[in-house]
Amino acid sequence: MSVDTDTMQSIKKRVYELIIEPPDGDKIAHGVNNAILALIALNVLVFVFESVASLQTQYEGFFFYFEFVSVVIFSIEYLLRIWACTYSEAYKRPIRGRLRMMATPMALIDIIAILPFYLAALGFDLRFIRILRLVRLFRLFRSGKLAQAFGLLVKVVTDKKEELGLSILVLILVLIFSSSVMWYIEGNEPGTQFTSVPASMWWGMMTITTIGYG
């Protein structure tokens, strides 16, 4: 019995390393994680191309099977992650630990991303929430240098929150002032689009962001 338990614990440890916490220098574990991240990126790319009507019509079968295979892989990965998480001291309790893992931001992102596919298979028309697959992109911030860069960005935003808040306030004041001036100047012209200050804010936002108005 102890041999079986030890073997199971060893398998759980390896699954934990492959999917949740790759050890430094473990090329296989990092390869598995990079493959999952690459599949996430490909899913986003396919989602973008699928929005083109001509491509959707021509490659409808490919898009369906690609999504199907991707969801199967993501589902297996999710279930393995929930099963193996009890190897960690933070999630050691079999039930409570797994529930805690399921409530973590990354686990919630994963389940939100794959849930629409299964609900659609049950007959729910959830095409409009397929965009939720994009939230899996946030998992990219767990990998290597991206994780460090994202952590640095969060630290900068936290340390400079007062300056950023003041900059946003100044931007809002400039937007309101410029929009009010344009409404005052152009508001009474025939066929004007500056019919009110809120309507003029669209022009103001496009001008401030240098996108261009019209």
PDB file of C-alpha atoms in Angstrom:
ATOM      1  CA  MET A   1       0.000   0.000   0.000  1.00  0.00           C
ATOM      2  CA  SER A   2       2.859   2.371   0.865  1.00  0.00           C
ATOM      3  CA  VAL A   3       4.486   1.670  -2.510  1.00  0.00           C
ATOM      4  CA  ASP A   4       1.279   2.659  -4.307  1.00  0.00           C
ATOM      5  CA  THR A   5       0.993   5.796  -2.187  1.00  0.00           C
ATOM      6  CA  ASP A   6       4.612   6.736  -2.816  1.00  0.00           C
ATOM      7  CA  THR A   7       4.212   6.130  -6.531  1.00  0.00           C
ATOM      8  CA  MET A   8       1.068   8.266  -6.664  1.00  0.00           C
ATOM      9  CA  GLN A   9       2.790  11.023  -4.720  1.00  0.00           C
ATOM     10  CA  SER A  10       5.729  10.874  -7.116  1.00  0.00           C
ATOM     11  CA  ILE A  11       3.383  11.163 -10.109  1.00  0.00           C
ATOM     12  CA  LYS A  12       1.579  14.072  -8.479  1.00  0.00           C
ATOM     13  CA  LYS A  13       4.888  15.802  -7.811  1.00  0.00           C
ATOM     14  CA  ARG A  14       5.916  15.451 -11.451  1.00  0.00           C
ATOM     15  CA  VAL A  15       2.554  16.713 -12.726  1.00  0.00           C
ATOM     16  CA  TYR A  16       2.844  19.652 -10.332  1.00  0.00           C
ATOM     17  CA  GLU A  17       6.280  20.472 -11.731  1.00  0.00           C
ATOM     18  CA  LEU A  18       5.172  20.098 -15.349  1.00  0.00           C
ATOM     19  CA  ILE A  19       2.013  22.208 -15.118  1.00  0.00           C
ATOM     20  CA  ILE A  20       2.067  24.437 -12.049  1.00  0.00           C
ATOM     21  CA  GLU A  21       5.601  25.227 -10.877  1.00  0.00           C
ATOM     22  CA  PRO A  22       8.404  24.274 -13.302  1.00  0.00           C
ATOM     23  CA  PRO A  23      11.715  23.906 -11.412  1.00  0.00           C
ATOM     24  CA  ASP A  24      14.693  25.951 -12.593  1.00  0.00           C
ATOM     25  CA  GLY A  25      16.648  24.049 -15.200  1.00  0.00           C
ATOM     26  CA  ASP A  26      13.885  21.527 -15.933  1.00  0.00           C
ATOM     27  CA  LYS A  27      13.735  21.824 -19.720  1.00  0.00           C
ATOM     28  CA  ILE A  28      10.827  19.396 -20.086  1.00  0.00           C
ATOM     29  CA  ALA A  29       8.636  21.282 -17.577  1.00  0.00           C
ATOM     30  CA  HIS A  30       9.448  24.649 -19.125  1.00  0.00           C
ATOM     31  CA  GLY A  31       8.812  23.134 -22.563  1.00  0.00           C
ATOM     32  CA  VAL A  32       5.332  21.991 -21.475  1.00  0.00           C
ATOM     33  CA  ASN A  33       4.536  25.440 -20.084  1.00  0.00           C
ATOM     34  CA  ASN A  34       5.807  27.160 -23.217  1.00  0.00           C
ATOM     35  CA  ALA A  35       3.717  24.818 -25.374  1.00  0.00           C
ATOM     36  CA  ILE A  36       0.585  25.717 -23.402  1.00  0.00           C
ATOM     37  CA  LEU A  37       1.380  29.437 -23.723  1.00  0.00           C
ATOM     38  CA  ALA A  38       1.964  29.000 -27.468  1.00  0.00           C
ATOM     39  CA  LEU A  39      -1.404  27.257 -27.793  1.00  0.00           C
ATOM     40  CA  ILE A  40      -3.049  30.157 -25.947  1.00  0.00           C
ATOM     41  CA  ALA A  41      -1.438  32.635 -28.348  1.00  0.00           C
ATOM     42  CA  LEU A  42      -2.558  30.545 -31.338  1.00  0.00           C
ATOM     43  CA  ASN A  43      -6.110  30.485 -29.979  1.00  0.00           C
ATOM     44  CA  VAL A  44      -6.163  34.266 -29.851  1.00  0.00           C
ATOM     45  CA  LEU A  45      -4.738  34.468 -33.384  1.00  0.00           C
ATOM     46  CA  VAL A  46      -7.342  32.010 -34.711  1.00  0.00           C
ATOM     47  CA  PHE A  47     -10.067  33.977 -32.902  1.00  0.00           C
ATOM     48  CA  VAL A  48      -8.964  37.120 -34.750  1.00  0.00           C
ATOM     49  CA  PHE A  49      -8.948  35.404 -38.164  1.00  0.00           C
ATOM     50  CA  GLU A  50     -12.270  33.723 -37.430  1.00  0.00           C
ATOM     51  CA  SER A  51     -13.906  37.150 -37.175  1.00  0.00           C
ATOM     52  CA  VAL A  52     -13.278  37.651 -40.918  1.00  0.00           C
ATOM     53  CA  ALA A  53     -16.474  36.441 -42.623  1.00  0.00           C
ATOM     54  CA  SER A  54     -14.755  35.092 -45.735  1.00  0.00           C
ATOM     55  CA  LEU A  55     -12.223  33.106 -43.687  1.00  0.00           C
ATOM     56  CA  GLN A  56     -14.931  31.840 -41.352  1.00  0.00           C
ATOM     57  CA  THR A  57     -16.893  30.479 -44.320  1.00  0.00           C
ATOM     58  CA  GLN A  58     -13.868  28.959 -46.053  1.00  0.00           C
ATOM     59  CA  TYR A  59     -12.212  27.406 -43.003  1.00  0.00           C
ATOM     60  CA  GLU A  60     -15.203  26.753 -40.754  1.00  0.00           C
ATOM     61  CA  GLY A  61     -14.247  23.112 -40.246  1.00  0.00           C
ATOM     62  CA  PHE A  62     -10.658  23.947 -39.339  1.00  0.00           C
ATOM     63  CA  PHE A  63     -11.755  26.603 -36.839  1.00  0.00           C
ATOM     64  CA  PHE A  64     -14.173  24.196 -35.160  1.00  0.00           C
ATOM     65  CA  TYR A  65     -11.713  21.322 -34.809  1.00  0.00           C
ATOM     66  CA  PHE A  66      -8.903  23.613 -33.714  1.00  0.00           C
ATOM     67  CA  GLU A  67     -11.122  24.995 -30.965  1.00  0.00           C
ATOM     68  CA  PHE A  68     -12.298  21.515 -30.029  1.00  0.00           C
ATOM     69  CA  VAL A  69      -8.752  20.136 -29.677  1.00  0.00           C
ATOM     70  CA  SER A  70      -7.626  23.256 -27.816  1.00  0.00           C
ATOM     71  CA  VAL A  71     -10.489  23.059 -25.321  1.00  0.00           C
ATOM     72  CA  VAL A  72      -9.779  19.361 -24.706  1.00  0.00           C
ATOM     73  CA  ILE A  73      -6.102  20.131 -24.005  1.00  0.00           C
ATOM     74  CA  PHE A  74      -6.962  23.092 -21.774  1.00  0.00           C
ATOM     75  CA  SER A  75      -9.552  21.023 -19.905  1.00  0.00           C
ATOM     76  CA  ILE A  76      -7.104  18.195 -19.249  1.00  0.00           C
ATOM     77  CA  GLU A  77      -4.502  20.705 -18.109  1.00  0.00           C
ATOM     78  CA  TYR A  78      -7.038  22.362 -15.778  1.00  0.00           C
ATOM     79  CA  LEU A  79      -8.119  19.055 -14.218  1.00  0.00           C
ATOM     80  CA  LEU A  80      -4.509  17.920 -13.758  1.00  0.00           C
ATOM     81  CA  ARG A  81      -3.663  21.246 -12.127  1.00  0.00           C
ATOM     82  CA  ILE A  82      -6.567  20.897  -9.681  1.00  0.00           C
ATOM     83  CA  TRP A  83      -5.555  17.292  -8.930  1.00  0.00           C
ATOM     84  CA  ALA A  84      -1.847  17.969  -8.453  1.00  0.00           C
ATOM     85  CA  CYS A  85      -2.163  21.220  -6.479  1.00  0.00           C
ATOM     86  CA  THR A  86      -2.348  19.335  -3.164  1.00  0.00           C
ATOM     87  CA  TYR A  87       1.358  18.583  -3.530  1.00  0.00           C
ATOM     88  CA  SER A  88       1.938  22.209  -2.512  1.00  0.00           C
ATOM     89  CA  GLU A  89       1.757  23.079   1.186  1.00  0.00           C
ATOM     90  CA  ALA A  90      -0.532  26.006   0.345  1.00  0.00           C
ATOM     91  CA  TYR A  91      -3.190  23.629  -1.042  1.00  0.00           C
ATOM     92  CA  LYS A  92      -2.420  20.501   0.968  1.00  0.00           C
ATOM     93  CA  ARG A  93      -5.969  19.741   2.159  1.00  0.00           C
ATOM     94  CA  PRO A  94      -7.662  17.508  -0.450  1.00  0.00           C
ATOM     95  CA  ILE A  95     -10.972  19.378  -0.643  1.00  0.00           C
ATOM     96  CA  ARG A  96     -10.330  22.820   0.823  1.00  0.00           C
ATOM     97  CA  GLY A  97      -6.972  23.071  -0.927  1.00  0.00           C
ATOM     98  CA  ARG A  98      -8.449  22.283  -4.323  1.00  0.00           C
ATOM     99  CA  LEU A  99     -11.286  24.745  -3.762  1.00  0.00           C
ATOM    100  CA  ARG A 100      -8.700  27.409  -2.914  1.00  0.00           C
ATOM    101  CA  MET A 101      -6.807  26.607  -6.098  1.00  0.00           C
ATOM    102  CA  MET A 102     -10.027  26.830  -8.132  1.00  0.00           C
ATOM    103  CA  ALA A 103     -10.643  30.277  -6.654  1.00  0.00           C
ATOM    104  CA  THR A 104      -7.239  31.682  -7.670  1.00  0.00           C
ATOM    105  CA  PRO A 105      -7.303  34.325 -10.444  1.00  0.00           C
ATOM    106  CA  MET A 106      -5.490  32.146 -12.994  1.00  0.00           C
ATOM    107  CA  ALA A 107      -7.779  29.151 -12.370  1.00  0.00           C
ATOM    108  CA  LEU A 108     -10.841  31.381 -12.709  1.00  0.00           C
ATOM    109  CA  ILE A 109      -9.451  32.801 -15.962  1.00  0.00           C
ATOM    110  CA  ASP A 110      -8.977  29.263 -17.301  1.00  0.00           C
ATOM    111  CA  ILE A 111     -12.490  28.064 -16.431  1.00  0.00           C
ATOM    112  CA  ILE A 112     -14.076  31.247 -17.820  1.00  0.00           C
ATOM    113  CA  ALA A 113     -12.132  30.764 -21.052  1.00  0.00           C
ATOM    114  CA  ILE A 114     -13.210  27.154 -21.669  1.00  0.00           C
ATOM    115  CA  LEU A 115     -16.730  27.257 -20.194  1.00  0.00           C
ATOM    116  CA  PRO A 116     -18.418  28.894 -23.261  1.00  0.00           C
ATOM    117  CA  PHE A 117     -17.465  25.916 -25.453  1.00  0.00           C
ATOM    118  CA  TYR A 118     -19.180  23.404 -23.157  1.00  0.00           C
ATOM    119  CA  LEU A 119     -22.238  25.606 -22.653  1.00  0.00           C
ATOM    120  CA  ALA A 120     -22.546  26.023 -26.423  1.00  0.00           C
ATOM    121  CA  ALA A 121     -22.377  22.226 -26.772  1.00  0.00           C
ATOM    122  CA  LEU A 122     -25.399  22.001 -24.444  1.00  0.00           C
ATOM    123  CA  GLY A 123     -27.391  24.192 -26.801  1.00  0.00           C
ATOM    124  CA  PHE A 124     -26.822  27.651 -25.354  1.00  0.00           C
ATOM    125  CA  ASP A 125     -26.123  30.313 -27.975  1.00  0.00           C
ATOM    126  CA  LEU A 126     -23.046  31.872 -26.396  1.00  0.00           C
ATOM    127  CA  ARG A 127     -21.186  33.073 -29.465  1.00  0.00           C
ATOM    128  CA  PHE A 128     -21.152  36.585 -28.049  1.00  0.00           C
ATOM    129  CA  ILE A 129     -19.076  35.528 -25.026  1.00  0.00           C
ATOM    130  CA  ARG A 130     -16.464  33.598 -27.002  1.00  0.00           C
ATOM    131  CA  ILE A 131     -14.337  36.701 -26.587  1.00  0.00           C
ATOM    132  CA  LEU A 132     -13.756  35.457 -23.032  1.00  0.00           C
ATOM    133  CA  ARG A 133     -11.080  33.198 -24.521  1.00  0.00           C
ATOM    134  CA  LEU A 134      -8.942  36.320 -24.739  1.00  0.00           C
ATOM    135  CA  VAL A 135      -8.636  36.415 -20.951  1.00  0.00           C
ATOM    136  CA  ARG A 136      -6.267  33.433 -21.185  1.00  0.00           C
ATOM    137  CA  LEU A 137      -3.713  35.878 -22.544  1.00  0.00           C
ATOM    138  CA  PHE A 138      -3.171  36.994 -18.962  1.00  0.00           C
ATOM    139  CA  ARG A 139      -1.490  33.627 -18.343  1.00  0.00           C
ATOM    140  CA  LEU A 140       1.354  34.845 -20.541  1.00  0.00           C
ATOM    141  CA  PHE A 141       2.393  37.062 -17.652  1.00  0.00           C
ATOM    142  CA  ARG A 142       3.309  33.945 -15.648  1.00  0.00           C
ATOM    143  CA  SER A 143       6.165  33.023 -17.948  1.00  0.00           C
ATOM    144  CA  GLY A 144       9.768  33.954 -17.346  1.00  0.00           C
ATOM    145  CA  LYS A 145      10.779  37.464 -18.311  1.00  0.00           C
ATOM    146  CA  LEU A 146       7.196  38.492 -19.023  1.00  0.00           C
ATOM    147  CA  ALA A 147       6.317  37.741 -15.398  1.00  0.00           C
ATOM    148  CA  GLN A 148       9.250  39.867 -14.206  1.00  0.00           C
ATOM    149  CA  ALA A 149       8.349  42.705 -16.580  1.00  0.00           C
ATOM    150  CA  PHE A 150       4.702  42.613 -15.515  1.00  0.00           C
ATOM    151  CA  GLY A 151       5.743  42.626 -11.860  1.00  0.00           C
ATOM    152  CA  LEU A 152       7.939  45.660 -12.520  1.00  0.00           C
ATOM    153  CA  LEU A 153       5.043  47.417 -14.285  1.00  0.00           C
ATOM    154  CA  VAL A 154       2.732  46.747 -11.345  1.00  0.00           C
ATOM    155  CA  LYS A 155       5.387  48.070  -8.940  1.00  0.00           C
ATOM    156  CA  VAL A 156       5.851  51.260 -10.977  1.00  0.00           C
ATOM    157  CA  VAL A 157       2.089  51.879 -11.131  1.00  0.00           C
ATOM    158  CA  THR A 158       1.802  51.266  -7.378  1.00  0.00           C
ATOM    159  CA  ASP A 159       4.745  53.510  -6.498  1.00  0.00           C
ATOM    160  CA  LYS A 160       3.610  56.331  -8.805  1.00  0.00           C
ATOM    161  CA  LYS A 161      -0.146  56.106  -8.289  1.00  0.00           C
ATOM    162  CA  GLU A 162      -0.398  59.730  -7.086  1.00  0.00           C
ATOM    163  CA  GLU A 163       1.416  61.073 -10.156  1.00  0.00           C
ATOM    164  CA  LEU A 164      -0.635  58.856 -12.476  1.00  0.00           C
ATOM    165  CA  GLY A 165      -3.844  59.935 -10.778  1.00  0.00           C
ATOM    166  CA  LEU A 166      -2.911  63.601 -11.181  1.00  0.00           C
ATOM    167  CA  SER A 167      -2.056  63.057 -14.865  1.00  0.00           C
ATOM    168  CA  ILE A 168      -5.449  61.430 -15.476  1.00  0.00           C
ATOM    169  CA  LEU A 169      -7.185  64.306 -13.677  1.00  0.00           C
ATOM    170  CA  VAL A 170      -5.363  66.879 -15.837  1.00  0.00           C
ATOM    171  CA  LEU A 171      -6.283  64.890 -18.960  1.00  0.00           C
ATOM    172  CA  ILE A 172      -9.960  64.866 -17.963  1.00  0.00           C
ATOM    173  CA  LEU A 173      -9.920  68.620 -17.280  1.00  0.00           C
ATOM    174  CA  VAL A 174      -8.276  69.321 -20.660  1.00  0.00           C
ATOM    175  CA  LEU A 175     -10.840  67.081 -22.367  1.00  0.00           C
ATOM    176  CA  ILE A 176     -13.792  68.843 -20.728  1.00  0.00           C
ATOM    177  CA  PHE A 177     -12.357  72.321 -21.411  1.00  0.00           C
ATOM    178  CA  SER A 178     -11.520  71.672 -25.079  1.00  0.00           C
ATOM    179  CA  SER A 179     -14.864  69.951 -25.695  1.00  0.00           C
ATOM    180  CA  SER A 180     -16.727  72.854 -24.092  1.00  0.00           C
ATOM    181  CA  VAL A 181     -14.854  75.359 -26.263  1.00  0.00           C
ATOM    182  CA  MET A 182     -15.662  73.421 -29.456  1.00  0.00           C
ATOM    183  CA  TRP A 183     -19.325  73.113 -28.470  1.00  0.00           C
ATOM    184  CA  TYR A 184     -19.473  76.860 -27.803  1.00  0.00           C
ATOM    185  CA  ILE A 185     -17.862  77.682 -31.177  1.00  0.00           C
ATOM    186  CA  GLU A 186     -19.489  75.031 -33.392  1.00  0.00           C
ATOM    187  CA  GLY A 187     -22.691  74.198 -31.499  1.00  0.00           C
ATOM    188  CA  ASN A 188     -24.980  76.533 -33.467  1.00  0.00           C
ATOM    189  CA  GLU A 189     -23.621  75.719 -36.943  1.00  0.00           C
ATOM    190  CA  PRO A 190     -25.989  73.874 -39.353  1.00  0.00           C
ATOM    191  CA  GLY A 191     -25.361  70.126 -39.427  1.00  0.00           C
ATOM    192  CA  THR A 192     -22.840  70.336 -36.610  1.00  0.00           C
ATOM    193  CA  GLN A 193     -21.757  67.205 -34.799  1.00  0.00           C
ATOM    194  CA  PHE A 194     -20.824  69.251 -31.743  1.00  0.00           C
ATOM    195  CA  THR A 195     -24.378  69.233 -30.427  1.00  0.00           C
ATOM    196  CA  SER A 196     -23.396  69.073 -26.764  1.00  0.00           C
ATOM    197  CA  VAL A 197     -20.365  68.875 -24.530  1.00  0.00           C
ATOM    198  CA  PRO A 198     -20.581  65.055 -24.245  1.00  0.00           C
ATOM    199  CA  ALA A 199     -20.862  64.790 -28.055  1.00  0.00           C
ATOM    200  CA  SER A 200     -17.859  67.084 -28.394  1.00  0.00           C
ATOM    201  CA  MET A 201     -15.888  64.845 -26.030  1.00  0.00           C
ATOM    202  CA  TRP A 202     -15.639  62.235 -28.809  1.00  0.00           C
ATOM    203  CA  TRP A 203     -13.794  64.796 -30.923  1.00  0.00           C
ATOM    204  CA  GLY A 204     -11.692  65.753 -27.907  1.00  0.00           C
ATOM    205  CA  MET A 205     -10.712  62.168 -27.144  1.00  0.00           C
ATOM    206  CA  MET A 206      -9.808  61.426 -30.760  1.00  0.00           C
ATOM    207  CA  THR A 207      -7.717  64.605 -30.890  1.00  0.00           C
ATOM    208  CA  ILE A 208      -5.906  64.011 -27.590  1.00  0.00           C
ATOM    209  CA  THR A 209      -5.058  60.437 -28.538  1.00  0.00           C
ATOM    210  CA  THR A 210      -3.996  61.610 -32.053  1.00  0.00           C
ATOM    211  CA  ILE A 211      -6.233  58.971 -33.658  1.00  0.00           C
ATOM    212  CA  GLY A 212      -8.043  61.494 -35.823  1.00  0.00           C
ATOM    213  CA  TYR A 213     -11.644  62.624 -35.925  1.00  0.00           C
ATOM    214  CA  GLY A 214     -14.153  61.830 -38.678  1.00  0.00           C
TER     215      GLY A 214
END
